[in-house]
Backbone as CSV, one residue per row, in Angstrom:
resi,resn,N_x,N_y,N_z,CA_x,CA_y,CA_z,C_x,C_y,C_z
1,MET,-15.884,4.833,8.599,-15.635,3.767,7.655,-14.168,3.816,7.233
2,GLU,-13.568,2.666,7.210,-12.164,2.527,6.842,-12.056,2.000,5.414
3,LYS,-11.018,2.427,4.709,-10.740,1.903,3.373,-9.530,0.983,3.459
4,VAL,-9.601,-0.124,2.726,-8.512,-1.099,2.702,-8.299,-1.545,1.262
5,ALA,-7.044,-1.759,0.911,-6.700,-2.326,-0.392,-6.238,-3.762,-0.193
6,VAL,-6.693,-4.643,-1.067,-6.282,-6.047,-1.014,-5.656,-6.398,-2.358
7,LEU,-4.400,-6.861,-2.297,-3.670,-7.272,-3.494,-3.530,-8.784,-3.487
8,GLU,-3.796,-9.388,-4.630,-3.633,-10.830,-4.755,-2.802,-11.126,-5.999
9,LEU,-1.755,-11.895,-5.804,-0.901,-12.328,-6.909,-1.085,-13.825,-7.064
10,ASN,-1.662,-14.232,-8.190,-1.772,-15.661,-8.434,-1.119,-15.992,-9.769
11,SER,-1.228,-17.211,-10.205,-0.475,-17.652,-11.372,-0.908,-17.007,-12.685
12,ASN,-2.117,-16.444,-12.732,-2.565,-15.870,-14.001,-3.040,-14.420,-13.927
13,ALA,-2.949,-13.788,-12.745,-3.397,-12.395,-12.637,-2.901,-11.742,-11.352
14,VAL,-2.829,-10.431,-11.416,-2.621,-9.615,-10.213,-3.924,-8.841,-10.036
15,THR,-4.515,-8.958,-8.866,-5.818,-8.352,-8.614,-5.717,-7.333,-7.485
16,LEU,-6.364,-6.202,-7.675,-6.475,-5.176,-6.645,-7.947,-4.973,-6.340
17,CYS,-8.297,-5.065,-5.072,-9.650,-4.757,-4.612,-9.565,-3.594,-3.637
18,LEU,-10.321,-2.556,-3.907,-10.432,-1.422,-2.989,-11.742,-1.592,-2.247
19,CYS,-11.667,-1.594,-0.926,-12.828,-1.948,-0.101,-13.128,-0.889,0.944
20,ASN,-14.410,-0.761,1.235,-14.868,-0.008,2.397,-15.158,-1.022,3.492
21,VAL,-14.599,-0.794,4.680,-14.810,-1.700,5.807,-15.653,-0.968,6.849
22,GLN,-16.759,-1.588,7.206,-17.677,-1.021,8.189,-17.177,-1.316,9.610
23,PRO,-17.653,-0.588,10.596,-17.256,-0.849,11.986,-17.504,-2.289,12.445
24,ASN,-18.513,-2.951,11.872,-18.784,-4.344,12.251,-17.916,-5.333,11.463
25,LYS,-16.943,-4.812,10.701,-15.975,-5.574,9.905,-16.550,-6.150,8.612
26,SER,-17.801,-5.848,8.297,-18.294,-6.221,6.973,-17.653,-5.257,5.971
27,TYR,-17.630,-5.664,4.719,-16.972,-4.820,3.722,-17.707,-4.905,2.393
28,ASN,-17.452,-3.918,1.561,-17.898,-3.985,0.178,-16.750,-3.526,-0.713
29,ILE,-16.610,-4.219,-1.804,-15.580,-3.879,-2.791,-16.167,-2.822,-3.715
30,TYR,-15.529,-1.660,-3.762,-16.039,-0.608,-4.635,-15.231,-0.451,-5.910
31,ASN,-14.103,-1.119,-5.985,-13.322,-1.109,-7.224,-12.478,-2.375,-7.264
32,LYS,-12.552,-3.085,-8.375,-11.756,-4.299,-8.550,-11.095,-4.251,-9.914
33,VAL,-9.763,-4.424,-9.904,-8.999,-4.398,-11.147,-8.219,-5.701,-11.239
34,VAL,-8.354,-6.378,-12.363,-7.651,-7.637,-12.592,-6.745,-7.454,-13.804
35,MET,-5.449,-7.651,-13.588,-4.471,-7.550,-14.662,-3.894,-8.933,-14.930
36,PRO,-4.120,-9.479,-16.125,-3.619,-10.817,-16.424,-2.090,-10.841,-16.533
37,ILE,-1.510,-11.925,-16.034,-0.069,-12.171,-16.169,0.117,-13.673,-16.384
38,ASP,1.327,-14.051,-16.716,1.661,-15.466,-16.853,2.831,-15.759,-15.914
39,LEU,2.508,-15.830,-14.617,3.534,-16.018,-13.590,4.299,-17.320,-13.775
40,ILE,3.650,-18.339,-14.304,4.306,-19.641,-14.406,4.985,-19.877,-15.759
41,LYS,5.126,-18.817,-16.527,5.787,-18.944,-17.826,7.152,-19.605,-17.655
42,ASP,7.320,-20.765,-18.220,8.565,-21.543,-18.143,8.948,-21.930,-16.721
43,PHE,8.047,-21.752,-15.746,8.385,-22.013,-14.342,8.698,-23.478,-14.087
44,ASN,7.891,-24.376,-14.627,8.063,-25.801,-14.350,9.407,-26.339,-14.813
45,ARG,9.994,-25.684,-15.752,11.277,-26.141,-16.278,12.398,-25.999,-15.251
46,ASP,12.452,-24.865,-14.551,13.569,-24.646,-13.629,13.171,-24.084,-12.269
47,GLY,11.887,-23.844,-12.016,11.430,-23.378,-10.714,11.784,-21.937,-10.394
48,ILE,11.995,-21.145,-11.429,12.382,-19.740,-11.237,11.356,-18.832,-11.905
49,ILE,10.946,-17.781,-11.185,10.099,-16.752,-11.783,11.003,-15.904,-12.674
50,LYS,10.661,-15.828,-13.925,11.514,-15.175,-14.927,11.602,-13.661,-14.723
51,PRO,12.772,-13.069,-15.041,12.944,-11.613,-14.914,11.901,-10.812,-15.685
52,THR,11.492,-11.284,-16.846,10.475,-10.557,-17.613,9.136,-10.546,-16.883
53,VAL,8.822,-11.639,-16.212,7.583,-11.723,-15.445,7.669,-10.819,-14.219
54,ILE,8.835,-10.809,-13.564,9.039,-9.941,-12.400,8.842,-8.479,-12.798
55,LYS,9.399,-8.080,-13.939,9.233,-6.701,-14.414,7.764,-6.383,-14.684
56,GLU,7.042,-7.349,-15.235,5.624,-7.154,-15.515,4.838,-6.964,-14.218
57,VAL,5.141,-7.788,-13.209,4.463,-7.663,-11.913,4.772,-6.301,-11.291
58,ILE,6.020,-5.897,-11.329,6.405,-4.601,-10.769,5.670,-3.468,-11.480
59,SER,5.565,-3.548,-12.784,4.854,-2.521,-13.548,3.386,-2.427,-13.119
60,ILE,2.749,-3.570,-12.953,1.355,-3.600,-12.507,1.238,-3.033,-11.100
61,LEU,2.146,-3.429,-10.208,2.090,-2.955,-8.823,2.289,-1.446,-8.730
62,LYS,3.087,-0.867,-9.615,3.265,0.587,-9.630,1.956,1.297,-9.964
63,VAL,1.218,0.758,-10.915,-0.092,1.332,-11.269,-1.040,1.198,-10.083
64,PHE,-1.053,0.010,-9.460,-1.927,-0.212,-8.314,-1.559,0.720,-7.157
65,LYS,-0.273,0.950,-6.966,0.169,1.856,-5.898,-0.403,3.259,-6.108
66,LYS,-0.384,3.728,-7.338,-0.952,5.050,-7.639,-2.441,5.082,-7.344
67,MET,-3.133,3.992,-7.672,-4.576,3.928,-7.397,-4.838,3.955,-5.892
68,ILE,-4.035,3.221,-5.135,-4.184,3.178,-3.675,-3.910,4.557,-3.081
69,GLU,-2.856,5.208,-3.543,-2.519,6.548,-3.042,-3.605,7.560,-3.402
70,ALA,-4.177,7.447,-4.590,-5.232,8.378,-5.019,-6.465,8.252,-4.131
71,GLU,-6.672,7.088,-3.551,-7.809,6.853,-2.657,-7.469,7.134,-1.193
72,ASN,-6.232,7.563,-0.934,-5.761,7.830,0.430,-5.928,6.619,1.351
73,ILE,-5.571,5.465,0.811,-5.652,4.224,1.583,-4.298,3.945,2.221
74,ASN,-4.313,3.738,3.533,-3.079,3.459,4.270,-2.967,2.008,4.709
75,ASN,-4.058,1.271,4.653,-4.060,-0.121,5.094,-4.244,-1.039,3.893
76,TYR,-3.420,-2.056,3.830,-3.551,-2.996,2.735,-3.119,-4.384,3.173
77,LEU,-3.599,-5.364,2.437,-3.227,-6.757,2.626,-2.716,-7.261,1.284
78,ALA,-1.697,-8.103,1.309,-1.161,-8.660,0.074,-0.999,-10.166,0.232
79,TYR,-1.437,-10.870,-0.792,-1.366,-12.326,-0.795,-0.748,-12.798,-2.101
80,ALA,-0.061,-13.931,-2.034,0.516,-14.522,-3.245,0.266,-16.023,-3.253
81,THR,0.189,-16.558,-4.432,0.011,-17.985,-4.611,1.219,-18.750,-4.058
82,ALA,1.009,-20.015,-3.731,2.095,-20.858,-3.214,3.230,-20.976,-4.224
83,LEU,2.926,-20.787,-5.492,3.962,-20.847,-6.516,5.084,-19.858,-6.211
84,VAL,4.740,-18.693,-5.716,5.752,-17.684,-5.376,6.650,-18.217,-4.258
85,LYS,6.057,-18.749,-3.219,6.824,-19.280,-2.086,7.714,-20.441,-2.511
86,ASN,7.264,-21.233,-3.476,8.030,-22.393,-3.922,9.094,-22.072,-4.963
87,ALA,9.116,-20.855,-5.450,10.107,-20.478,-6.460,11.516,-20.463,-5.859
88,LYS,12.468,-20.909,-6.635,13.862,-20.912,-6.181,14.365,-19.494,-5.923
89,ASN,13.804,-18.536,-6.646,14.210,-17.140,-6.469,13.186,-16.343,-5.663
90,TYR,12.505,-17.009,-4.737,11.475,-16.391,-3.893,11.992,-15.129,-3.208
91,ASN,13.105,-15.246,-2.490,13.619,-14.087,-1.735,13.952,-12.922,-2.655
92,GLY,14.581,-13.196,-3.780,14.911,-12.128,-4.724,13.658,-11.499,-5.312
93,PHE,12.660,-12.315,-5.598,11.402,-11.811,-6.143,10.730,-10.883,-5.143
94,ILE,10.632,-11.330,-3.904,10.006,-10.508,-2.847,10.784,-9.220,-2.642
95,ASP,12.114,-9.290,-2.647,12.934,-8.088,-2.491,12.679,-7.083,-3.602
96,GLU,12.503,-7.588,-4.832,12.298,-6.690,-5.967,10.939,-6.013,-5.948
97,ILE,9.931,-6.759,-5.524,8.606,-6.137,-5.534,8.379,-5.368,-4.259
C-alpha cells in the first residue's frame, strides 16, 4: 500500500488529505486537515495575491510539510484554484511557496 498526500489551495482554505492508495488505485483518506484562509482578500481590486496572504499560505504549508514528513510520504499532488493562475503575481507566488 502506498501513501500519498494531496494538497488543495482554493479561495477559502488550504486542505491536506493523507491517503492510502491500494494496488487497484482505490484510496481512502485517513487524515484530512482544512485550514481556512482568505486568498481573495482585496484580490478583485488589483488582481494581486497580497503578501500577508502569501505568508499565511506559507505558514500553513510548513505545518502540512511536517505532517507529510511524519508520515514518511514521498508522493504528493498539489492543486490550486484558477484564481492563483489568474493573479498578476502568479509566478512570484509560486516561487515563494
